[in-house]
CSV table of C-alpha atoms in Angstrom, one decimal:
chain,number,residue,atom,x,y,z
W,28,MET,CA,98.8,30.0,92.1
W,29,GLN,CA,98.8,32.7,94.8
W,30,GLN,CA,101.3,30.6,96.8
W,31,LYS,CA,103.6,30.4,93.8
W,32,THR,CA,103.3,34.2,93.2
W,33,ARG,CA,104.1,35.0,96.8
W,34,SER,CA,107.1,32.7,96.7
W,35,LEU,CA,108.4,34.5,93.6
W,36,VAL,CA,107.8,37.9,95.2
W,37,ARG,CA,109.6,36.8,98.4
W,38,ARG,CA,112.6,35.7,96.3
W,39,ASN,CA,112.6,39.1,94.6
W,40,PHE,CA,112.5,40.8,98.0
W,41,ILE,CA,115.7,39.0,98.9
W,42,ARG,CA,117.2,39.9,95.5
W,43,ALA,CA,116.4,43.5,96.2
W,44,LEU,CA,118.0,43.3,99.6
W,45,SER,CA,121.1,41.6,98.2
W,46,TYR,CA,121.5,44.2,95.4
W,47,PHE,CA,121.0,47.0,97.9
W,48,ASN,CA,123.9,45.7,99.9
W,49,LEU,CA,126.0,44.9,96.8
W,50,THR,CA,125.7,48.4,95.3
W,51,ARG,CA,126.3,50.1,98.7
W,52,LEU,CA,129.5,48.1,99.0
W,53,TRP,CA,130.9,48.1,95.5
W,54,GLY,CA,129.0,50.7,93.5
W,55,ASN,CA,128.5,49.4,90.0
W,56,VAL,CA,127.8,45.6,89.9
W,57,PRO,CA,126.5,43.1,87.3
W,58,LEU,CA,122.7,43.1,87.2
W,59,VAL,CA,121.8,39.5,86.8
W,60,LEU,CA,118.0,38.7,86.7
W,61,THR,CA,117.9,35.2,85.2
W,62,VAL,CA,119.8,32.0,85.7
W,63,GLN,CA,123.0,32.0,83.7
W,64,LYS,CA,125.3,29.3,82.3
W,65,THR,CA,129.0,29.7,83.0
W,66,ALA,CA,129.7,31.1,79.5
W,67,GLU,CA,127.0,33.7,79.8
W,68,ALA,CA,128.3,34.7,83.3
W,69,ARG,CA,131.8,35.3,81.9
W,70,GLU,CA,130.3,37.9,79.5
W,71,ASN,CA,128.7,40.0,82.3
W,72,VAL,CA,129.4,43.7,82.6
W,73,ARG,CA,128.8,46.1,85.4
W,74,ALA,CA,125.5,48.0,85.5
W,75,THR,CA,125.4,51.5,87.0
W,76,SER,CA,124.3,52.0,90.5
W,77,ALA,CA,121.4,53.9,89.2
W,78,GLN,CA,120.3,50.9,87.1
W,79,VAL,CA,120.7,48.6,90.1
W,80,TYR,CA,118.6,51.0,92.3
W,81,GLN,CA,115.8,51.1,89.7
W,82,GLN,CA,115.6,47.3,89.8
W,83,ILE,CA,115.6,47.3,93.6
W,84,ILE,CA,112.7,49.8,93.5
W,85,ASN,CA,110.8,47.7,91.0
W,86,ASP,CA,111.2,44.5,93.0
W,87,LEU,CA,110.2,46.2,96.3
W,88,THR,CA,107.2,48.1,94.8
W,89,ASP,CA,105.9,44.8,93.5
W,90,ALA,CA,106.5,43.1,96.8
W,91,ILE,CA,104.6,45.8,98.7
W,92,SER,CA,101.5,45.1,96.6
W,93,LYS,CA,101.6,41.3,96.8
W,94,LEU,CA,102.9,40.4,100.3
W,95,PRO,CA,100.8,40.2,103.5
W,96,VAL,CA,101.5,42.6,106.4
W,97,SER,CA,102.1,39.5,108.6
W,98,TRP,CA,102.3,35.7,108.5
W,99,ALA,CA,101.0,33.0,110.8
W,100,ASP,CA,103.3,32.1,113.7
W,101,ALA,CA,104.5,29.0,111.8
W,102,GLN,CA,105.7,31.1,108.9
W,103,ARG,CA,106.9,34.1,111.0
W,104,GLY,CA,110.2,35.5,109.6
W,105,ARG,CA,109.1,35.6,106.0
W,106,ALA,CA,109.2,38.9,104.2
W,107,THR,CA,106.1,41.0,104.5
W,108,SER,CA,104.8,44.1,102.8
W,109,TYR,CA,105.9,46.1,105.8
W,110,ALA,CA,109.5,44.8,105.3
W,111,ALA,CA,109.3,45.7,101.6
W,112,SER,CA,108.1,49.2,102.4
W,113,ALA,CA,110.7,49.8,105.1
W,114,LEU,CA,113.5,48.6,102.7
W,115,LEU,CA,112.1,50.7,99.9
W,116,ALA,CA,112.1,53.8,102.1
W,117,LYS,CA,115.7,53.1,103.0
W,118,VAL,CA,116.6,53.0,99.3
W,119,TYR,CA,114.9,56.4,98.8
W,120,LEU,CA,116.8,57.7,101.8
W,121,TYR,CA,120.1,56.8,100.2
W,122,GLN,CA,118.9,58.6,97.1
W,123,LYS,CA,117.9,61.6,99.2
W,124,ARG,CA,114.3,61.4,97.8
W,125,TYR,CA,112.9,62.5,101.2
W,126,ASP,CA,109.4,63.2,100.1
W,127,LEU,CA,109.1,59.5,98.9
W,128,VAL,CA,110.6,58.3,102.2
W,129,VAL,CA,107.9,60.2,104.1
W,130,SER,CA,105.0,58.9,101.9
W,131,THR,CA,106.3,55.3,102.0
W,132,LEU,CA,106.8,55.2,105.8
W,133,GLN,CA,103.7,57.1,106.9
W,134,PRO,CA,101.6,53.9,106.9
W,135,LEU,CA,104.3,52.0,108.8
W,136,ALA,CA,104.6,54.7,111.4
W,137,THR,CA,100.9,54.6,111.9
W,138,ALA,CA,101.1,50.8,112.4
W,139,ILE,CA,104.0,51.1,114.8
W,140,TYR,CA,102.2,53.6,116.9
W,141,ALA,CA,99.1,51.4,117.0
W,142,GLY,CA,101.2,48.5,118.3
W,143,THR,CA,99.2,45.6,116.9
W,144,VAL,CA,101.5,44.0,114.4
W,145,LEU,CA,104.5,46.3,114.8
W,146,SER,CA,105.7,48.2,117.8
W,147,VAL,CA,108.9,49.6,119.4
W,148,VAL,CA,109.7,47.7,122.5
W,149,PRO,CA,112.7,48.1,124.8
W,150,GLN,CA,115.9,46.6,123.3
W,151,THR,CA,116.3,44.6,126.5
W,152,THR,CA,113.2,42.7,125.4
W,153,THR,CA,114.4,42.1,121.9
W,154,PHE,CA,118.1,41.5,122.5
W,155,PRO,CA,119.8,39.1,122.7
W,156,SER,CA,117.3,36.3,122.5
W,157,GLY,CA,113.9,37.8,121.7
W,158,MET,CA,114.2,38.6,118.1
W,159,LYS,CA,112.0,35.8,116.9
W,160,THR,CA,109.0,37.2,118.7
W,161,SER,CA,109.7,40.9,119.1
W,162,LYS,CA,107.2,43.3,117.4
W,163,ASP,CA,110.2,45.6,116.8
W,164,VAL,CA,111.8,43.3,114.3
W,165,ILE,CA,110.3,43.8,110.8
W,166,PHE,CA,112.8,41.5,109.0
W,167,ALA,CA,115.8,39.6,110.2
W,168,VAL,CA,118.2,36.8,109.3
W,169,GLN,CA,116.7,34.0,111.3
W,170,TYR,CA,118.4,30.8,112.5
W,171,LEU,CA,117.0,27.6,113.9
W,172,ASN,CA,117.0,26.9,117.6
W,173,GLY,CA,119.9,24.4,117.6
W,174,GLY,CA,119.8,20.7,117.1
W,175,VAL,CA,121.3,21.0,113.5
W,176,LYS,CA,124.9,21.8,114.4
W,177,GLU,CA,124.1,25.5,113.7
W,178,ALA,CA,126.6,27.4,115.8
W,179,VAL,CA,129.5,29.8,115.8
W,180,ASN,CA,132.4,29.9,118.3
W,181,GLN,CA,131.8,32.7,120.7
W,182,ASP,CA,135.3,34.1,120.6
W,183,ASN,CA,135.1,34.8,116.9
W,184,ARG,CA,132.4,37.5,117.2
W,185,TYR,CA,133.0,41.2,117.4
W,186,ARG,CA,136.8,40.9,117.3
W,187,ASN,CA,139.3,41.8,114.7
W,188,ASN,CA,141.1,38.9,112.9
W,189,ASN,CA,143.9,38.4,115.5
W,190,ASN,CA,141.6,38.8,118.5
W,191,THR,CA,143.6,41.7,120.0
W,192,ASN,CA,140.8,44.3,119.8
W,193,THR,CA,137.1,44.0,120.5
W,194,ILE,CA,134.4,46.0,118.8
W,195,SER,CA,132.7,48.2,121.4
W,196,ILE,CA,130.6,51.4,121.7
W,197,PRO,CA,131.7,54.1,124.1
W,198,GLN,CA,129.4,54.1,127.2
W,199,ALA,CA,129.8,57.9,127.6
W,200,ILE,CA,127.7,58.6,124.5
W,201,PHE,CA,124.6,57.2,126.2
W,202,GLU,CA,122.6,58.9,128.9
W,203,THR,CA,123.0,57.1,132.2
W,204,THR,CA,119.3,56.0,132.2
W,205,ASP,CA,119.5,54.7,128.6
W,206,ASN,CA,118.5,51.0,128.6
W,207,ARG,CA,120.6,50.4,125.4
W,208,ARG,CA,123.8,51.4,127.2
W,209,ALA,CA,124.5,48.1,129.0
W,210,LEU,CA,123.7,46.1,125.9
W,211,VAL,CA,126.7,47.4,124.0
W,212,ALA,CA,129.1,46.9,126.9
W,213,THR,CA,131.4,43.9,126.4
W,214,THR,CA,130.7,40.8,128.4
W,215,GLY,CA,133.0,38.5,130.2
W,216,THR,CA,132.6,35.7,127.7
W,217,GLY,CA,134.5,36.3,124.5
W,218,ALA,CA,134.3,40.0,125.2
W,219,ARG,CA,131.2,40.2,123.1
W,220,PRO,CA,128.5,42.9,123.7
W,221,GLY,CA,125.5,41.8,125.6
W,222,LYS,CA,123.3,42.8,122.7
W,223,PHE,CA,124.3,39.7,120.8
W,224,ASN,CA,125.2,37.5,123.8
W,225,SER,CA,122.9,34.6,122.7
W,226,PRO,CA,122.4,31.4,124.6
W,227,VAL,CA,125.2,28.9,124.4
W,228,SER,CA,125.6,25.1,124.2
W,229,ASN,CA,128.9,23.4,124.6
W,230,SER,CA,130.8,26.7,124.2
W,231,THR,CA,129.2,27.6,120.9
W,232,GLU,CA,126.5,30.1,120.2
W,233,ILE,CA,123.1,29.1,118.8
W,234,SER,CA,120.1,31.0,117.4
W,235,GLY,CA,122.0,34.3,117.1
W,236,ASP,CA,119.4,36.0,114.8
W,237,PHE,CA,120.6,39.3,113.1
W,238,PRO,CA,118.1,42.2,112.5
W,239,ILE,CA,117.9,43.7,109.0
W,240,ILE,CA,115.1,46.3,109.7
W,241,ARG,CA,113.4,47.2,112.9
W,242,CYS,CA,110.6,49.5,113.8
W,243,ALA,CA,113.0,51.9,115.6
W,244,ASP,CA,115.0,52.2,112.3
W,245,VAL,CA,111.7,53.0,110.5
W,246,LEU,CA,110.9,55.8,112.9
W,247,LEU,CA,114.3,57.3,112.7
W,248,MET,CA,114.3,57.3,108.9
W,249,TYR,CA,110.8,58.9,109.1
W,250,ALA,CA,112.0,61.6,111.4
W,251,GLU,CA,115.1,62.2,109.3
W,252,ALA,CA,113.2,62.6,106.1
W,253,LEU,CA,110.5,64.8,107.7
W,254,ASN,CA,113.3,67.1,109.0
W,255,GLU,CA,114.9,67.2,105.6
W,256,VAL,CA,111.6,68.2,103.9
W,257,ALA,CA,111.1,71.0,106.5
W,258,TYR,CA,112.3,71.6,110.0
W,259,GLY,CA,109.8,71.9,112.8
W,260,ASN,CA,107.4,69.1,111.8
W,261,THR,CA,105.8,67.8,115.0
W,262,GLU,CA,105.7,64.3,113.5
W,263,ALA,CA,109.5,64.3,113.2
W,264,PHE,CA,109.8,65.0,116.9
W,265,ARG,CA,107.1,62.4,117.6
W,266,ALA,CA,109.0,59.7,115.7
W,267,LEU,CA,112.4,60.6,117.3
W,268,ASN,CA,111.0,60.7,120.8
W,269,ALA,CA,109.1,57.4,120.4
W,270,VAL,CA,112.6,55.8,120.0
W,271,ARG,CA,114.1,57.8,122.9
W,272,THR,CA,111.2,57.1,125.2
W,273,ASN,CA,111.5,53.4,124.4
W,274,ALA,CA,115.1,53.7,125.5
W,275,ALA,CA,114.3,55.6,128.7
W,276,ALA,CA,116.2,58.6,127.3
W,277,THR,CA,115.0,62.2,127.6
W,278,ASN,CA,112.8,63.6,124.9
W,279,LYS,CA,113.9,66.2,122.4
W,280,THR,CA,111.9,69.4,121.8
W,281,ALA,CA,112.0,72.5,119.6
W,282,ALA,CA,113.6,74.2,122.5
W,283,THR,CA,116.5,71.7,122.6
W,284,LEU,CA,116.8,71.2,118.8
W,285,THR,CA,116.3,74.6,117.5
W,286,THR,CA,117.3,74.2,113.8
W,287,GLN,CA,117.2,71.7,111.0
W,288,ALA,CA,120.9,71.2,111.4
W,289,GLU,CA,120.6,70.4,115.1
W,290,PHE,CA,117.8,68.0,114.5
W,291,ARG,CA,119.9,66.3,111.7
W,292,THR,CA,122.8,65.9,114.1
W,293,ALA,CA,120.6,64.4,116.8
W,294,ILE,CA,119.2,61.9,114.3
W,295,TYR,CA,122.6,60.8,113.2
W,296,LEU,CA,123.6,60.3,116.9
W,297,GLU,CA,120.3,58.5,117.6
W,298,ARG,CA,121.0,56.1,114.8
W,299,ARG,CA,124.4,55.3,116.2
W,300,LEU,CA,122.9,54.6,119.6
W,301,GLU,CA,119.8,52.7,118.5
W,302,LEU,CA,121.4,50.6,115.7
W,303,ALA,CA,124.7,50.0,117.4
W,304,LEU,CA,126.4,46.9,116.1
W,305,GLU,CA,123.6,46.2,113.5
W,306,ALA,CA,125.8,46.9,110.5
W,307,ASP,CA,124.3,50.3,109.5
W,308,ARG,CA,127.0,52.6,111.0
W,309,TRP,CA,129.4,52.6,108.1
W,310,PHE,CA,126.7,53.0,105.5
W,311,ASP,CA,125.2,55.9,107.5
W,312,ILE,CA,128.6,57.6,107.7
W,313,VAL,CA,129.1,57.3,103.9
W,314,ARG,CA,125.6,58.3,102.9
W,315,THR,CA,125.4,61.4,105.2
W,316,GLY,CA,128.8,62.7,104.1
W,317,GLN,CA,130.4,62.3,107.5
W,318,MET,CA,133.4,60.3,106.3
W,319,PRO,CA,135.9,63.2,106.1
W,320,THR,CA,135.1,64.2,109.6
W,321,ILE,CA,134.9,60.8,111.3
W,322,PHE,CA,137.8,59.3,109.3
W,323,PRO,CA,140.1,62.2,108.4
W,324,GLY,CA,142.9,61.3,106.1
W,325,ILE,CA,141.1,58.4,104.5
W,326,PRO,CA,140.8,58.9,100.8
W,327,ALA,CA,137.2,59.4,99.5
W,328,PHE,CA,137.5,56.5,97.0
W,329,ARG,CA,137.5,54.1,100.0
W,330,ALA,CA,133.8,54.8,100.5
W,331,ILE,CA,133.2,51.8,98.3
W,332,TYR,CA,135.2,48.5,98.4
W,333,PRO,CA,137.6,47.2,95.8
W,334,VAL,CA,136.2,44.5,93.5
W,335,PRO,CA,137.9,41.2,94.5
W,336,GLN,CA,140.5,40.1,91.9
W,337,ALA,CA,138.9,36.7,91.8
W,338,GLU,CA,135.7,38.2,90.5
W,339,ILE,CA,137.6,40.1,87.8
W,340,ASP,CA,139.4,37.0,86.8
W,341,ASN,CA,136.0,35.3,86.2
W,342,VAL,CA,135.0,37.6,83.3
W,343,ASN,CA,136.3,37.7,79.8
W,344,ASN,CA,136.4,41.5,79.4
W,345,LYS,CA,138.2,42.8,82.5
W,346,SER,CA,138.1,46.5,81.4
W,347,GLY,CA,136.4,48.9,83.8
W,348,TRP,CA,135.8,46.3,86.5
W,349,GLN,CA,138.0,47.7,89.3
W,350,ASN,CA,136.8,50.7,91.3
W,351,THR,CA,138.7,53.9,91.0
W,352,GLY,CA,141.7,54.2,93.3
W,353,TYR,CA,142.4,50.5,93.8
């Protein structure tokens, strides 16, 4: 019975993660909680983002109370209560409920500092091939170690559609001692960054796990929320500097970040450096209101995506399905 309950809770964790991504990308989306027949699905309507977020919170709160903090090695990779707590805190961060971010992440920060189950470790240890065992990885999309035709052509990663431009991070924004710097430089094979330059077999890439939440992300969320509650909290500096020390970057102090605004700016930059190429950058730009500055001239409605016409064609009542501006 316990195994069945945990299986259901793990499923709901994935549902929460999926809906978090859906509402961040498209805003209002259908909230489907039971298996539907085709005729039922054609009658779906869009729930508000607030309704979707409440379901996410319900699922994750339940998962925190019912999932273990870790699994045996044979089951490593499954969702844990730590993963649910970290994701819940990220949801609260998007809602600017900073006090709840702090209270949700405080136990995780304590566990990370203890270094037993969770810990920040240099990215050079985690990437590109150590994500299955790294204590920094709280939850990731995991793939098998080859043998089942599970692969992707190297030249199709981190390029635009016609392969004329590679996706890269400016080296100049890192300190010269920063151990993350080289990982985001492009490599000679397929011009992919070293961060995801996984082992290859017959010119295809295998076992390229992708992180969803890491300990470093948790500490940066914790520091950001603490600063938003009140500037000058020593725990905020501790969390930020734990990430920077791990990267061999210089520590920040109240003498170098003298105001709440300066600390906020430092956190935004640190997230860009630490989580480079981990699919958080766009969402961070939107949620923090930086879009007009970073992408001047881009209309505000493009902060969320257009609903694909194929999805609209699938429902009977098409009124109100497309996002404003598209």
